Amino acid sequence: MPDTTPQPAYKRILLKLSGEALMGSDAYGINRQTISEIVAEIKEVAELGVEIGVVIGGGNIFRGVAPAATGMDRATADYMGMLATVMNGLALQDAMRMAGLNSRVQSALDIEQVVEPYIRGKAIRYLEQGRIVIFAAGTGNPFFTTDTAAALRGAEIGAQIVLKATKVDGIYTADPKKDPSATRYDKISFDEAIARNLAVMDATAFALCRDQKLPINVFSIFKSGALKRVVLGEAEGTLVYC
Ligand SMILES: Nc1ncnc2c1ncn2[C@@H]1O[C@H](COP(=O)(O)OP(=O)(O)OP(=O)(O)O)[C@@H](O)[C@H]1O
Ligand SMILES: O=c1ccn([C@@H]2O[C@H](COP(=O)(O)O)[C@@H](O)[C@H]2O)c(=O)[nH]1
């Protein structure tokens, strides 16, 4: 009998999970049902034997740019944003534990009583052992975003692709939440995404992935089975290529 088990297109992935996606239909924070559903999608991919690193965002709890705009010191606001991603990381790990998934949280900021620090070699070892590694606190530096952290950690762990799981189902010619006439790209080059200033991801993240020849796939985390389809190499969302 031939083996008909679907084969993943990637051995190791870096999944960027939107913080705001964790809110579900709530106004802020973490919606228990939503996080369980997201973890179920991740579990399907883990069961294919794919090694998974996750960078979690913080927009559901705190985003540095808005408080800075009203006079708060930007770097201080950004550190608060990074701490928000640690809370999301812990919530995600707990939801994974309940789903029977073995994961570790590593933080780019030292808070060792709470989570272990980011150590690249250790993270890679965990991945090889089949554990999911959740990278919290972004890059550890203000003035950056968790999209850039995803590009950075993706390159560091030797991921074959960065998967940006967000609230929209791909990259559009303009923000689809503001412009209903915007159309979705099936694929787009890094150069074009940067030149068109497409705000779905920041330019630093696009540039880092382009330089490291690390493709990105943007897809909706709310579309059932979408993550698995991307991992199986099926057309889903928008592929950003070199
Ligand atoms: N050209 C575009 N195509 C698609 N989405 C776009 C575009 N321009 C802006 N967006 C917006 O970008 C958002 C996704 O990026 P955003 O950085 O806000 O979320 P995230 O990084 O996934 O979340 P978080 O910051 O909470 O972790 C979408 O919800 C969409 O409204
Ligand atoms: O490397 C980083 C990553 C994040 N921040 C701050 O955290 C918030 C939340 O991250 P999102 O990417 O928006 O989800 C972000 O707005 C920054 O304030 C950071 O400073 N450095």
mmCIF file of N, CA and C in Angstrom, residues 29-103:
data_model
loop_
_atom_site.group_PDB
_atom_site.id
_atom_site.type_symbol
_atom_site.label_atom_id
_atom_site.label_comp_id
_atom_site.label_asym_id
_atom_site.label_seq_id
_atom_site.Cartn_x
_atom_site.Cartn_y
_atom_site.Cartn_z
ATOM 1 N N GLY A 29 -7.463 41.847 25.169
ATOM 2 C CA GLY A 29 -7.107 40.678 25.989
ATOM 3 C C GLY A 29 -7.134 39.373 25.214
ATOM 4 N N ILE A 30 -7.311 38.282 25.963
ATOM 5 C CA ILE A 30 -7.210 36.943 25.376
ATOM 6 C C ILE A 30 -8.547 36.224 25.522
ATOM 7 N N ASN A 31 -9.100 35.803 24.409
ATOM 8 C CA ASN A 31 -10.360 35.057 24.428
ATOM 9 C C ASN A 31 -10.020 33.561 24.475
ATOM 10 N N ARG A 32 -10.488 32.902 25.538
ATOM 11 C CA ARG A 32 -10.121 31.504 25.800
ATOM 12 C C ARG A 32 -10.483 30.571 24.632
ATOM 13 N N GLN A 33 -11.700 30.747 24.140
ATOM 14 C CA GLN A 33 -12.170 29.904 23.029
ATOM 15 C C GLN A 33 -11.301 30.108 21.789
ATOM 16 N N THR A 34 -10.990 31.384 21.509
ATOM 17 C CA THR A 34 -10.208 31.708 20.309
ATOM 18 C C THR A 34 -8.805 31.102 20.398
ATOM 19 N N ILE A 35 -8.172 31.245 21.551
ATOM 20 C CA ILE A 35 -6.793 30.729 21.675
ATOM 21 C C ILE A 35 -6.799 29.197 21.558
ATOM 22 N N SER A 36 -7.852 28.546 22.071
ATOM 23 C CA SER A 36 -7.936 27.077 21.946
ATOM 24 C C SER A 36 -8.075 26.672 20.477
ATOM 25 N N GLU A 37 -8.869 27.452 19.737
ATOM 26 C CA GLU A 37 -9.057 27.135 18.312
ATOM 27 C C GLU A 37 -7.743 27.314 17.549
ATOM 28 N N ILE A 38 -7.004 28.373 17.880
ATOM 29 C CA ILE A 38 -5.723 28.622 17.204
ATOM 30 C C ILE A 38 -4.747 27.486 17.523
ATOM 31 N N VAL A 39 -4.721 27.063 18.771
ATOM 32 C CA VAL A 39 -3.829 25.970 19.172
ATOM 33 C C VAL A 39 -4.196 24.676 18.440
ATOM 34 N N ALA A 40 -5.482 24.462 18.230
ATOM 35 C CA ALA A 40 -5.908 23.253 17.493
ATOM 36 C C ALA A 40 -5.346 23.269 16.071
ATOM 37 N N GLU A 41 -5.304 24.454 15.465
ATOM 38 C CA GLU A 41 -4.735 24.578 14.101
ATOM 39 C C GLU A 41 -3.234 24.267 14.145
ATOM 40 N N ILE A 42 -2.560 24.760 15.170
ATOM 41 C CA ILE A 42 -1.112 24.517 15.304
ATOM 42 C C ILE A 42 -0.852 23.030 15.535
ATOM 43 N N LYS A 43 -1.716 22.399 16.327
ATOM 44 C CA LYS A 43 -1.538 20.973 16.645
ATOM 45 C C LYS A 43 -1.585 20.112 15.379
ATOM 46 N N GLU A 44 -2.476 20.471 14.464
ATOM 47 C CA GLU A 44 -2.583 19.697 13.209
ATOM 48 C C GLU A 44 -1.251 19.701 12.467
ATOM 49 N N VAL A 45 -0.560 20.839 12.519
ATOM 50 C CA VAL A 45 0.715 20.967 11.816
ATOM 51 C C VAL A 45 1.828 20.251 12.583
ATOM 52 N N ALA A 46 1.788 20.364 13.916
ATOM 53 C CA ALA A 46 2.792 19.673 14.740
ATOM 54 C C ALA A 46 2.696 18.165 14.504
ATOM 55 N N GLU A 47 1.473 17.666 14.307
ATOM 56 C CA GLU A 47 1.281 16.224 14.095
ATOM 57 C C GLU A 47 1.831 15.737 12.750
ATOM 58 N N LEU A 48 2.129 16.701 11.862
ATOM 59 C CA LEU A 48 2.760 16.326 10.591
ATOM 60 C C LEU A 48 4.270 16.156 10.761
ATOM 61 N N GLY A 49 4.757 16.484 11.982
ATOM 62 C CA GLY A 49 6.201 16.365 12.240
ATOM 63 C C GLY A 49 6.977 17.638 11.926
ATOM 64 N N VAL A 50 6.250 18.724 11.684
ATOM 65 C CA VAL A 50 6.921 19.994 11.361
ATOM 66 C C VAL A 50 7.441 20.637 12.649
ATOM 67 N N GLU A 51 8.665 21.160 12.608
ATOM 68 C CA GLU A 51 9.238 21.861 13.773
ATOM 69 C C GLU A 51 8.738 23.303 13.739
ATOM 70 N N ILE A 52 8.208 23.762 14.885
ATOM 71 C CA ILE A 52 7.497 25.052 14.894
ATOM 72 C C ILE A 52 8.068 26.022 15.925
ATOM 73 N N GLY A 53 8.529 27.164 15.443
ATOM 74 C CA GLY A 53 8.854 28.297 16.312
ATOM 75 C C GLY A 53 7.715 29.294 16.167
ATOM 76 N N VAL A 54 7.328 29.919 17.277
ATOM 77 C CA VAL A 54 6.215 30.882 17.225
ATOM 78 C C VAL A 54 6.694 32.221 17.790
ATOM 79 N N VAL A 55 6.452 33.289 17.059
ATOM 80 C CA VAL A 55 6.623 34.636 17.623
ATOM 81 C C VAL A 55 5.225 35.187 17.826
ATOM 82 N N ILE A 56 4.962 35.620 19.058
ATOM 83 C CA ILE A 56 3.622 36.101 19.371
ATOM 84 C C ILE A 56 3.622 37.633 19.469
ATOM 85 N N GLY A 57 2.593 38.250 18.902
ATOM 86 C CA GLY A 57 2.452 39.702 18.972
ATOM 87 C C GLY A 57 1.835 40.147 20.290
ATOM 88 N N GLY A 58 1.602 41.443 20.409
ATOM 89 C CA GLY A 58 1.085 41.964 21.681
ATOM 90 C C GLY A 58 -0.027 42.985 21.519
ATOM 91 N N GLY A 59 -0.483 43.174 20.279
ATOM 92 C CA GLY A 59 -1.449 44.241 19.990
ATOM 93 C C GLY A 59 -2.773 44.131 20.731
ATOM 94 N N ASN A 60 -3.090 42.930 21.227
ATOM 95 C CA ASN A 60 -4.350 42.750 21.986
ATOM 96 C C ASN A 60 -4.242 43.340 23.394
ATOM 97 N N ILE A 61 -3.005 43.584 23.850
ATOM 98 C CA ILE A 61 -2.812 44.100 25.209
ATOM 99 C C ILE A 61 -2.204 45.503 25.175
ATOM 100 N N PHE A 62 -1.173 45.685 24.381
ATOM 101 C CA PHE A 62 -0.485 46.985 24.386
ATOM 102 C C PHE A 62 0.314 47.172 23.112
ATOM 103 N N ARG A 63 0.195 48.345 22.527
ATOM 104 C CA ARG A 63 1.003 48.680 21.357
ATOM 105 C C ARG A 63 1.715 49.995 21.663
ATOM 106 N N GLY A 64 3.014 50.029 21.478
ATOM 107 C CA GLY A 64 3.804 51.183 21.908
ATOM 108 C C GLY A 64 3.539 52.472 21.165
ATOM 109 N N VAL A 65 3.163 52.376 19.895
ATOM 110 C CA VAL A 65 3.082 53.584 19.067
ATOM 111 C C VAL A 65 2.000 54.555 19.569
ATOM 112 N N ALA A 66 0.812 54.035 19.900
ATOM 113 C CA ALA A 66 -0.293 54.921 20.273
ATOM 114 C C ALA A 66 -0.019 55.703 21.566
ATOM 115 N N PRO A 67 0.430 55.049 22.666
ATOM 116 C CA PRO A 67 0.730 55.830 23.867
ATOM 117 C C PRO A 67 1.833 56.858 23.622
ATOM 118 N N ALA A 68 2.829 56.483 22.773
ATOM 119 C CA ALA A 68 3.924 57.410 22.478
ATOM 120 C C ALA A 68 3.380 58.653 21.775
ATOM 121 N N ALA A 69 2.371 58.438 20.932
ATOM 122 C CA ALA A 69 1.783 59.567 20.200
ATOM 123 C C ALA A 69 1.098 60.549 21.152
ATOM 124 N N THR A 70 0.660 60.078 22.305
ATOM 125 C CA THR A 70 -0.004 60.986 23.246
ATOM 126 C C THR A 70 0.971 61.503 24.312
ATOM 127 N N GLY A 71 2.253 61.365 24.061
ATOM 128 C CA GLY A 71 3.245 61.999 24.933
ATOM 129 C C GLY A 71 4.047 61.055 25.800
ATOM 130 N N MET A 72 3.694 59.772 25.840
ATOM 131 C CA MET A 72 4.478 58.839 26.649
ATOM 132 C C MET A 72 5.834 58.589 25.968
ATOM 133 N N ASP A 73 6.858 58.392 26.763
ATOM 134 C CA ASP A 73 8.170 58.087 26.200
ATOM 135 C C ASP A 73 8.078 56.810 25.353
ATOM 136 N N ARG A 74 8.511 56.894 24.108
ATOM 137 C CA ARG A 74 8.304 55.795 23.152
ATOM 138 C C ARG A 74 8.990 54.508 23.595
ATOM 139 N N ALA A 75 10.223 54.622 24.051
ATOM 140 C CA ALA A 75 10.947 53.406 24.447
ATOM 141 C C ALA A 75 10.249 52.729 25.631
ATOM 142 N N THR A 76 9.772 53.535 26.594
ATOM 143 C CA THR A 76 9.063 52.964 27.750
ATOM 144 C C THR A 76 7.801 52.238 27.276
ATOM 145 N N ALA A 77 7.071 52.884 26.372
ATOM 146 C CA ALA A 77 5.852 52.257 25.835
ATOM 147 C C ALA A 77 6.191 50.957 25.105
ATOM 148 N N ASP A 78 7.299 50.973 24.380
ATOM 149 C CA ASP A 78 7.684 49.767 23.648
ATOM 150 C C ASP A 78 8.058 48.621 24.594
ATOM 151 N N TYR A 79 8.729 48.955 25.709
ATOM 152 C CA TYR A 79 9.041 47.886 26.676
ATOM 153 C C TYR A 79 7.748 47.303 27.249
ATOM 154 N N MET A 80 6.752 48.160 27.459
ATOM 155 C CA MET A 80 5.454 47.651 27.931
ATOM 156 C C MET A 80 4.839 46.725 26.879
ATOM 157 N N GLY A 81 4.982 47.116 25.617
ATOM 158 C CA GLY A 81 4.474 46.269 24.526
ATOM 159 C C GLY A 81 5.153 44.913 24.511
ATOM 160 N N MET A 82 6.467 44.925 24.732
ATOM 161 C CA MET A 82 7.205 43.647 24.739
ATOM 162 C C MET A 82 6.755 42.769 25.905
ATOM 163 N N LEU A 83 6.514 43.411 27.064
ATOM 164 C CA LEU A 83 6.034 42.622 28.211
ATOM 165 C C LEU A 83 4.652 42.028 27.912
ATOM 166 N N ALA A 84 3.852 42.749 27.142
ATOM 167 C CA ALA A 84 2.535 42.214 26.750
ATOM 168 C C ALA A 84 2.704 40.913 25.963
ATOM 169 N N THR A 85 3.735 40.857 25.131
ATOM 170 C CA THR A 85 3.923 39.624 24.338
ATOM 171 C C THR A 85 4.341 38.454 25.232
ATOM 172 N N VAL A 86 4.992 38.772 26.376
ATOM 173 C CA VAL A 86 5.344 37.688 27.310
ATOM 174 C C VAL A 86 4.055 37.106 27.909
ATOM 175 N N MET A 87 3.124 37.975 28.256
ATOM 176 C CA MET A 87 1.837 37.474 28.791
ATOM 177 C C MET A 87 1.139 36.598 27.757
ATOM 178 N N ASN A 88 1.127 37.063 26.505
ATOM 179 C CA ASN A 88 0.508 36.250 25.449
ATOM 180 C C ASN A 88 1.236 34.915 25.285
ATOM 181 N N GLY A 89 2.559 34.952 25.402
ATOM 182 C CA GLY A 89 3.350 33.726 25.266
ATOM 183 C C GLY A 89 3.000 32.706 26.342
ATOM 184 N N LEU A 90 2.832 33.210 27.561
ATOM 185 C CA LEU A 90 2.471 32.300 28.663
ATOM 186 C C LEU A 90 1.072 31.719 28.460
ATOM 187 N N ALA A 91 0.157 32.577 27.995
ATOM 188 C CA ALA A 91 -1.216 32.097 27.742
ATOM 189 C C ALA A 91 -1.216 31.046 26.638
ATOM 190 N N LEU A 92 -0.403 31.294 25.620
ATOM 191 C CA LEU A 92 -0.325 30.341 24.502
ATOM 192 C C LEU A 92 0.277 29.019 24.972
ATOM 193 N N GLN A 93 1.320 29.097 25.782
ATOM 194 C CA GLN A 93 1.933 27.863 26.287
ATOM 195 C C GLN A 93 0.918 27.068 27.121
ATOM 196 N N ASP A 94 0.156 27.790 27.918
ATOM 197 C CA ASP A 94 -0.822 27.106 28.758
ATOM 198 C C ASP A 94 -1.910 26.432 27.904
ATOM 199 N N ALA A 95 -2.352 27.139 26.870
ATOM 200 C CA ALA A 95 -3.359 26.559 25.972
ATOM 201 C C ALA A 95 -2.776 25.342 25.245
ATOM 202 N N MET A 96 -1.491 25.408 24.921
ATOM 203 C CA MET A 96 -0.849 24.261 24.253
ATOM 204 C C MET A 96 -0.761 23.076 25.219
ATOM 205 N N ARG A 97 -0.419 23.379 26.463
ATOM 206 C CA ARG A 97 -0.344 22.305 27.473
ATOM 207 C C ARG A 97 -1.695 21.597 27.569
ATOM 208 N N MET A 98 -2.769 22.368 27.593
ATOM 209 C CA MET A 98 -4.110 21.760 27.708
ATOM 210 C C MET A 98 -4.459 20.920 26.480
ATOM 211 N N ALA A 99 -3.856 21.287 25.339
ATOM 212 C CA ALA A 99 -4.126 20.534 24.106
ATOM 213 C C ALA A 99 -3.150 19.370 23.937
ATOM 214 N N GLY A 100 -2.258 19.182 24.929
ATOM 215 C CA GLY A 100 -1.308 18.059 24.858
ATOM 216 C C GLY A 100 -0.072 18.362 24.041
ATOM 217 N N LEU A 101 0.209 19.655 23.819
ATOM 218 C CA LEU A 101 1.408 20.028 23.062
ATOM 219 C C LEU A 101 2.505 20.469 24.020
ATOM 220 N N ASN A 102 3.719 20.024 23.741
ATOM 221 C CA ASN A 102 4.869 20.339 24.589
ATOM 222 C C ASN A 102 5.546 21.595 24.041
ATOM 223 N N SER A 103 5.591 22.652 24.844
ATOM 224 C CA SER A 103 6.202 23.889 24.343
ATOM 225 C C SER A 103 7.077 24.545 25.403
#
